[in-house]
Amino acid sequence: MSDQTAHPEQHGNDPVRHLGLVGLGKMGGNMRTRLREAGLEVTGYAPDPTTTDVETLEDLVAALPRPRTVWVMVPSGDPTRQTVERLGQLLEPGDLVIEGGNSRWTDDREHAAHLAERGVRYVDCGVSGGIWGVTEGYGLMAGGDPADIERALPVFDALRPEGPREEGFSHAGPVGAGHYAKMVHNGIEYAVMQAFAEGYELLDKTDVVDDVATVFAGWRRGTVVRSWLLDLLVRALEEDPGLTTVSGYAEDSGEGRWTVIEGIENAVATPTIAASLYARFVSRQEESPAMKAIAALRNQFGGHTVRSTRPGSAEQVAESAREGAAAEGEPTGPA
């Protein structure tokens, strides 16, 4: 293990010059690269021996000058919780933890309270940019004490896109505000993606439009819907016209759900975001129980044909329902 005394000390409010980074996956690994290219010293830790700079979390802490700053970039939930708890045991008063994963904002308050018992500072930071952040920069939304934000500005400036700071970085408020802002950002992202997806399906299905990919590409400049998400959709269509190699199964990582819940808690209607979230739920069903119930009900009250799971039996089911409805004097019209 490294000797902590071999490193020069920093004063508590000095800007960070050497960062510890826990988690070197697709996002964390790219962030390490961008930080180093900006001239910051980074010591990274991950269980994968092919990517880590040190063997243990203890080694990471020992490699950093006091007061230490450690950025946590691991999956939300238990992995983040366990990492923060372990850092609470290893770090000292005046050290700072920045949590940059997709944690729920309420978790941040728990993390901050836990670390405060040992005098360790805490900042939460929502990070947007995905795999492109290493070259394009990351959109950052931070929550925490102004002094802690000021201390970490060299890190934020290295990660954010080039240009005015306020266009790629925001200090959203106290602890929890960063992840709250990122949660709402992702809820909006869900809705925008769903709108593009529905437009794509309609254009693809009609025989009026010959080249859907060209239409989307033509929207990239001069239109009110131009955006990076549109650019990425055009790229996807260029790589795979018709999206024939992609399954229609779409996961959600939690932020959309939390946004809808927050809307309910605050009596704010979020119908577009909610609909986009529900569309993802539907995408995971090979057979929808809800739609089966609707088909059965239409058959019962209107005698409408049902596509039975038994081959060749659909018309028999429909005819039986019609006879029953006629005998009871029920309407058999469309619905």
PDB file of C-alpha atoms in Angstrom, residues 123-313:
ATOM      1  CA  VAL A 123     -21.479  16.402  -3.337  1.00  0.00           C
ATOM      2  CA  ASP A 124     -23.894  14.692  -5.718  1.00  0.00           C
ATOM      3  CA  CYS A 125     -23.519  15.164  -9.460  1.00  0.00           C
ATOM      4  CA  GLY A 126     -25.841  14.058 -12.234  1.00  0.00           C
ATOM      5  CA  VAL A 127     -23.838  13.229 -15.362  1.00  0.00           C
ATOM      6  CA  SER A 128     -25.186  13.193 -18.916  1.00  0.00           C
ATOM      7  CA  GLY A 129     -23.256  12.389 -22.060  1.00  0.00           C
ATOM      8  CA  GLY A 130     -23.030   8.619 -22.261  1.00  0.00           C
ATOM      9  CA  ILE A 131     -20.231   7.062 -24.285  1.00  0.00           C
ATOM     10  CA  TRP A 132     -19.760  10.308 -26.240  1.00  0.00           C
ATOM     11  CA  GLY A 133     -18.760  12.345 -23.199  1.00  0.00           C
ATOM     12  CA  VAL A 134     -15.086  11.470 -23.531  1.00  0.00           C
ATOM     13  CA  THR A 135     -14.856  13.612 -26.682  1.00  0.00           C
ATOM     14  CA  GLU A 136     -17.923  15.876 -26.494  1.00  0.00           C
ATOM     15  CA  GLY A 137     -17.861  16.551 -22.755  1.00  0.00           C
ATOM     16  CA  TYR A 138     -20.397  15.733 -20.061  1.00  0.00           C
ATOM     17  CA  GLY A 139     -23.392  17.751 -18.946  1.00  0.00           C
ATOM     18  CA  LEU A 140     -23.049  18.103 -15.164  1.00  0.00           C
ATOM     19  CA  MET A 141     -25.644  18.982 -12.519  1.00  0.00           C
ATOM     20  CA  ALA A 142     -24.186  19.259  -9.007  1.00  0.00           C
ATOM     21  CA  GLY A 143     -25.685  19.521  -5.550  1.00  0.00           C
ATOM     22  CA  GLY A 144     -23.805  20.482  -2.399  1.00  0.00           C
ATOM     23  CA  ASP A 145     -22.261  23.226  -0.321  1.00  0.00           C
ATOM     24  CA  PRO A 146     -20.848  26.117  -2.408  1.00  0.00           C
ATOM     25  CA  ALA A 147     -17.389  25.684  -0.842  1.00  0.00           C
ATOM     26  CA  ASP A 148     -17.291  22.025  -1.852  1.00  0.00           C
ATOM     27  CA  ILE A 149     -18.446  22.872  -5.377  1.00  0.00           C
ATOM     28  CA  GLU A 150     -15.729  25.519  -5.637  1.00  0.00           C
ATOM     29  CA  ARG A 151     -13.113  23.017  -4.508  1.00  0.00           C
ATOM     30  CA  ALA A 152     -14.149  20.541  -7.219  1.00  0.00           C
ATOM     31  CA  LEU A 153     -14.435  23.074 -10.066  1.00  0.00           C
ATOM     32  CA  PRO A 154     -11.222  21.883 -11.806  1.00  0.00           C
ATOM     33  CA  VAL A 155     -12.817  18.439 -12.071  1.00  0.00           C
ATOM     34  CA  PHE A 156     -16.136  19.789 -13.316  1.00  0.00           C
ATOM     35  CA  ASP A 157     -14.404  22.087 -15.810  1.00  0.00           C
ATOM     36  CA  ALA A 158     -12.336  19.206 -17.188  1.00  0.00           C
ATOM     37  CA  LEU A 159     -15.397  17.004 -17.681  1.00  0.00           C
ATOM     38  CA  ARG A 160     -17.910  19.526 -19.048  1.00  0.00           C
ATOM     39  CA  PRO A 161     -18.041  20.531 -22.751  1.00  0.00           C
ATOM     40  CA  GLU A 162     -15.888  23.371 -24.019  1.00  0.00           C
ATOM     41  CA  GLY A 163     -17.447  26.807 -23.892  1.00  0.00           C
ATOM     42  CA  PRO A 164     -19.100  28.877 -21.156  1.00  0.00           C
ATOM     43  CA  ARG A 165     -19.299  26.977 -17.874  1.00  0.00           C
ATOM     44  CA  GLU A 166     -23.005  27.712 -17.434  1.00  0.00           C
ATOM     45  CA  GLU A 167     -23.825  25.909 -20.692  1.00  0.00           C
ATOM     46  CA  GLY A 168     -22.485  22.552 -19.507  1.00  0.00           C
ATOM     47  CA  PHE A 169     -22.416  22.773 -15.716  1.00  0.00           C
ATOM     48  CA  SER A 170     -24.928  23.872 -13.087  1.00  0.00           C
ATOM     49  CA  HIS A 171     -24.775  24.078  -9.316  1.00  0.00           C
ATOM     50  CA  ALA A 172     -28.423  23.117  -8.855  1.00  0.00           C
ATOM     51  CA  GLY A 173     -28.640  23.592  -5.093  1.00  0.00           C
ATOM     52  CA  PRO A 174     -27.876  21.699  -1.861  1.00  0.00           C
ATOM     53  CA  VAL A 175     -27.132  17.985  -1.570  1.00  0.00           C
ATOM     54  CA  GLY A 176     -29.627  16.030  -3.674  1.00  0.00           C
ATOM     55  CA  ALA A 177     -30.341  18.852  -6.120  1.00  0.00           C
ATOM     56  CA  GLY A 178     -27.890  17.545  -8.705  1.00  0.00           C
ATOM     57  CA  HIS A 179     -29.479  14.137  -8.988  1.00  0.00           C
ATOM     58  CA  TYR A 180     -32.961  15.676  -8.818  1.00  0.00           C
ATOM     59  CA  ALA A 181     -32.099  17.847 -11.829  1.00  0.00           C
ATOM     60  CA  LYS A 182     -30.654  14.815 -13.649  1.00  0.00           C
ATOM     61  CA  MET A 183     -33.813  12.831 -12.845  1.00  0.00           C
ATOM     62  CA  VAL A 184     -36.020  15.464 -14.498  1.00  0.00           C
ATOM     63  CA  HIS A 185     -33.546  15.713 -17.406  1.00  0.00           C
ATOM     64  CA  ASN A 186     -33.898  11.985 -18.016  1.00  0.00           C
ATOM     65  CA  GLY A 187     -37.688  12.151 -17.760  1.00  0.00           C
ATOM     66  CA  ILE A 188     -37.655  14.773 -20.518  1.00  0.00           C
ATOM     67  CA  GLU A 189     -35.244  12.591 -22.475  1.00  0.00           C
ATOM     68  CA  TYR A 190     -37.704   9.681 -22.279  1.00  0.00           C
ATOM     69  CA  ALA A 191     -40.470  11.847 -23.731  1.00  0.00           C
ATOM     70  CA  VAL A 192     -38.355  13.297 -26.547  1.00  0.00           C
ATOM     71  CA  MET A 193     -37.106   9.849 -27.572  1.00  0.00           C
ATOM     72  CA  GLN A 194     -40.669   8.520 -27.578  1.00  0.00           C
ATOM     73  CA  ALA A 195     -41.828  11.358 -29.832  1.00  0.00           C
ATOM     74  CA  PHE A 196     -39.020  10.682 -32.317  1.00  0.00           C
ATOM     75  CA  ALA A 197     -39.800   6.957 -32.170  1.00  0.00           C
ATOM     76  CA  GLU A 198     -43.508   7.435 -32.883  1.00  0.00           C
ATOM     77  CA  GLY A 199     -42.700   9.780 -35.761  1.00  0.00           C
ATOM     78  CA  TYR A 200     -40.280   7.224 -37.146  1.00  0.00           C
ATOM     79  CA  GLU A 201     -42.884   4.456 -37.047  1.00  0.00           C
ATOM     80  CA  LEU A 202     -45.504   6.569 -38.815  1.00  0.00           C
ATOM     81  CA  LEU A 203     -43.086   7.668 -41.553  1.00  0.00           C
ATOM     82  CA  ASP A 204     -41.869   4.100 -41.991  1.00  0.00           C
ATOM     83  CA  LYS A 205     -45.360   2.637 -42.243  1.00  0.00           C
ATOM     84  CA  THR A 206     -46.828   5.020 -44.803  1.00  0.00           C
ATOM     85  CA  ASP A 207     -46.305   4.558 -48.543  1.00  0.00           C
ATOM     86  CA  VAL A 208     -46.210   8.350 -48.999  1.00  0.00           C
ATOM     87  CA  VAL A 209     -42.594   8.773 -47.829  1.00  0.00           C
ATOM     88  CA  ASP A 210     -39.915   6.875 -49.752  1.00  0.00           C
ATOM     89  CA  ASP A 211     -36.803   7.535 -47.664  1.00  0.00           C
ATOM     90  CA  VAL A 212     -37.342   7.932 -43.920  1.00  0.00           C
ATOM     91  CA  ALA A 213     -33.648   8.240 -43.085  1.00  0.00           C
ATOM     92  CA  THR A 214     -33.273  11.149 -45.509  1.00  0.00           C
ATOM     93  CA  VAL A 215     -36.235  12.925 -43.933  1.00  0.00           C
ATOM     94  CA  PHE A 216     -34.728  12.661 -40.451  1.00  0.00           C
ATOM     95  CA  ALA A 217     -31.335  13.781 -41.752  1.00  0.00           C
ATOM     96  CA  GLY A 218     -33.002  16.793 -43.336  1.00  0.00           C
ATOM     97  CA  TRP A 219     -34.358  17.863 -39.957  1.00  0.00           C
ATOM     98  CA  ARG A 220     -30.886  18.271 -38.476  1.00  0.00           C
ATOM     99  CA  ARG A 221     -30.500  21.918 -39.467  1.00  0.00           C
ATOM    100  CA  GLY A 222     -33.014  24.748 -39.573  1.00  0.00           C
ATOM    101  CA  THR A 223     -35.877  22.896 -37.861  1.00  0.00           C
ATOM    102  CA  VAL A 224     -37.221  23.335 -34.354  1.00  0.00           C
ATOM    103  CA  VAL A 225     -36.694  19.639 -33.551  1.00  0.00           C
ATOM    104  CA  ARG A 226     -32.968  19.614 -34.332  1.00  0.00           C
ATOM    105  CA  SER A 227     -31.070  18.085 -31.418  1.00  0.00           C
ATOM    106  CA  TRP A 228     -28.345  15.656 -30.443  1.00  0.00           C
ATOM    107  CA  LEU A 229     -30.952  12.907 -30.010  1.00  0.00           C
ATOM    108  CA  LEU A 230     -32.027  13.516 -33.610  1.00  0.00           C
ATOM    109  CA  ASP A 231     -28.388  13.307 -34.692  1.00  0.00           C
ATOM    110  CA  LEU A 232     -28.061   9.959 -32.916  1.00  0.00           C
ATOM    111  CA  LEU A 233     -31.235   8.614 -34.545  1.00  0.00           C
ATOM    112  CA  VAL A 234     -29.908   9.584 -37.966  1.00  0.00           C
ATOM    113  CA  ARG A 235     -26.652   7.813 -37.119  1.00  0.00           C
ATOM    114  CA  ALA A 236     -28.560   4.671 -36.067  1.00  0.00           C
ATOM    115  CA  LEU A 237     -30.529   4.666 -39.336  1.00  0.00           C
ATOM    116  CA  GLU A 238     -27.336   5.130 -41.352  1.00  0.00           C
ATOM    117  CA  GLU A 239     -25.771   2.145 -39.596  1.00  0.00           C
ATOM    118  CA  ASP A 240     -28.884  -0.031 -39.790  1.00  0.00           C
ATOM    119  CA  PRO A 241     -31.569   1.143 -42.260  1.00  0.00           C
ATOM    120  CA  GLY A 242     -34.922  -0.137 -41.048  1.00  0.00           C
ATOM    121  CA  LEU A 243     -33.396  -0.960 -37.641  1.00  0.00           C
ATOM    122  CA  THR A 244     -33.601  -4.626 -38.562  1.00  0.00           C
ATOM    123  CA  THR A 245     -30.929  -5.747 -36.088  1.00  0.00           C
ATOM    124  CA  VAL A 246     -32.496  -4.030 -33.067  1.00  0.00           C
ATOM    125  CA  SER A 247     -35.109  -5.604 -30.796  1.00  0.00           C
ATOM    126  CA  GLY A 248     -38.079  -3.476 -29.754  1.00  0.00           C
ATOM    127  CA  TYR A 249     -37.349  -4.175 -26.078  1.00  0.00           C
ATOM    128  CA  ALA A 250     -36.508  -1.007 -24.126  1.00  0.00           C
ATOM    129  CA  GLU A 251     -35.322  -0.942 -20.513  1.00  0.00           C
ATOM    130  CA  ASP A 252     -35.538   1.993 -18.119  1.00  0.00           C
ATOM    131  CA  SER A 253     -32.907   2.873 -15.550  1.00  0.00           C
ATOM    132  CA  GLY A 254     -35.198   4.391 -12.928  1.00  0.00           C
ATOM    133  CA  GLU A 255     -35.124   8.143 -13.510  1.00  0.00           C
ATOM    134  CA  GLY A 256     -38.321   8.153 -15.580  1.00  0.00           C
ATOM    135  CA  ARG A 257     -40.190   6.341 -12.821  1.00  0.00           C
ATOM    136  CA  TRP A 258     -38.839   8.706 -10.175  1.00  0.00           C
ATOM    137  CA  THR A 259     -39.830  11.725 -12.271  1.00  0.00           C
ATOM    138  CA  VAL A 260     -43.423  10.514 -12.561  1.00  0.00           C
ATOM    139  CA  ILE A 261     -43.536   9.772  -8.823  1.00  0.00           C
ATOM    140  CA  GLU A 262     -42.224  13.262  -8.049  1.00  0.00           C
ATOM    141  CA  GLY A 263     -44.890  14.705 -10.327  1.00  0.00           C
ATOM    142  CA  ILE A 264     -47.559  12.882  -8.331  1.00  0.00           C
ATOM    143  CA  GLU A 265     -46.045  13.950  -5.006  1.00  0.00           C
ATOM    144  CA  ASN A 266     -45.999  17.595  -6.109  1.00  0.00           C
ATOM    145  CA  ALA A 267     -49.322  17.567  -8.011  1.00  0.00           C
ATOM    146  CA  VAL A 268     -47.539  18.346 -11.277  1.00  0.00           C
ATOM    147  CA  ALA A 269     -49.012  16.621 -14.341  1.00  0.00           C
ATOM    148  CA  THR A 270     -46.381  14.764 -16.363  1.00  0.00           C
ATOM    149  CA  PRO A 271     -48.558  12.870 -18.896  1.00  0.00           C
ATOM    150  CA  THR A 272     -45.991  12.874 -21.719  1.00  0.00           C
ATOM    151  CA  ILE A 273     -43.196  11.536 -19.547  1.00  0.00           C
ATOM    152  CA  ALA A 274     -45.546   8.965 -17.994  1.00  0.00           C
ATOM    153  CA  ALA A 275     -46.712   7.779 -21.419  1.00  0.00           C
ATOM    154  CA  SER A 276     -43.121   7.347 -22.609  1.00  0.00           C
ATOM    155  CA  LEU A 277     -42.327   5.306 -19.509  1.00  0.00           C
ATOM    156  CA  TYR A 278     -45.393   3.094 -19.994  1.00  0.00           C
ATOM    157  CA  ALA A 279     -44.422   2.568 -23.632  1.00  0.00           C
ATOM    158  CA  ARG A 280     -41.195   0.986 -22.408  1.00  0.00           C
ATOM    159  CA  PHE A 281     -43.145  -1.323 -20.123  1.00  0.00           C
ATOM    160  CA  VAL A 282     -45.286  -2.432 -23.085  1.00  0.00           C
ATOM    161  CA  SER A 283     -42.157  -3.058 -25.173  1.00  0.00           C
ATOM    162  CA  ARG A 284     -41.136  -5.867 -22.825  1.00  0.00           C
ATOM    163  CA  GLN A 285     -44.316  -7.898 -23.282  1.00  0.00           C
ATOM    164  CA  GLU A 286     -44.547 -10.583 -25.917  1.00  0.00           C
ATOM    165  CA  GLU A 287     -48.215 -10.924 -25.000  1.00  0.00           C
ATOM    166  CA  SER A 288     -50.040  -8.152 -23.147  1.00  0.00           C
ATOM    167  CA  PRO A 289     -52.491  -9.390 -20.491  1.00  0.00           C
ATOM    168  CA  ALA A 290     -54.234  -6.017 -20.645  1.00  0.00           C
ATOM    169  CA  MET A 291     -54.784  -6.279 -24.397  1.00  0.00           C
ATOM    170  CA  LYS A 292     -56.012  -9.850 -23.983  1.00  0.00           C
ATOM    171  CA  ALA A 293     -58.622  -8.581 -21.530  1.00  0.00           C
ATOM    172  CA  ILE A 294     -59.718  -5.861 -23.981  1.00  0.00           C
ATOM    173  CA  ALA A 295     -59.993  -8.380 -26.831  1.00  0.00           C
ATOM    174  CA  ALA A 296     -62.052 -10.710 -24.630  1.00  0.00           C
ATOM    175  CA  LEU A 297     -64.370  -7.866 -23.576  1.00  0.00           C
ATOM    176  CA  ARG A 298     -64.933  -6.728 -27.169  1.00  0.00           C
ATOM    177  CA  ASN A 299     -65.777 -10.291 -28.070  1.00  0.00           C
ATOM    178  CA  GLN A 300     -68.187 -10.599 -25.152  1.00  0.00           C
ATOM    179  CA  PHE A 301     -70.230  -7.455 -25.667  1.00  0.00           C
ATOM    180  CA  GLY A 302     -69.913  -7.005 -29.416  1.00  0.00           C
ATOM    181  CA  GLY A 303     -69.099 -10.378 -30.849  1.00  0.00           C
ATOM    182  CA  HIS A 304     -65.926  -9.014 -32.395  1.00  0.00           C
ATOM    183  CA  THR A 305     -63.477 -11.549 -33.800  1.00  0.00           C
ATOM    184  CA  VAL A 306     -60.745 -12.667 -31.410  1.00  0.00           C
ATOM    185  CA  ARG A 307     -57.372 -13.903 -32.547  1.00  0.00           C
ATOM    186  CA  SER A 308     -57.349 -17.073 -30.530  1.00  0.00           C
ATOM    187  CA  THR A 309     -54.180 -18.814 -29.406  1.00  0.00           C
ATOM    188  CA  ARG A 310     -55.795 -21.967 -30.824  1.00  0.00           C
ATOM    189  CA  PRO A 311     -55.248 -22.044 -34.602  1.00  0.00           C
ATOM    190  CA  GLY A 312     -58.444 -21.822 -36.642  1.00  0.00           C
ATOM    191  CA  SER A 313     -60.747 -21.154 -33.696  1.00  0.00           C
TER     192      SER A 313
END
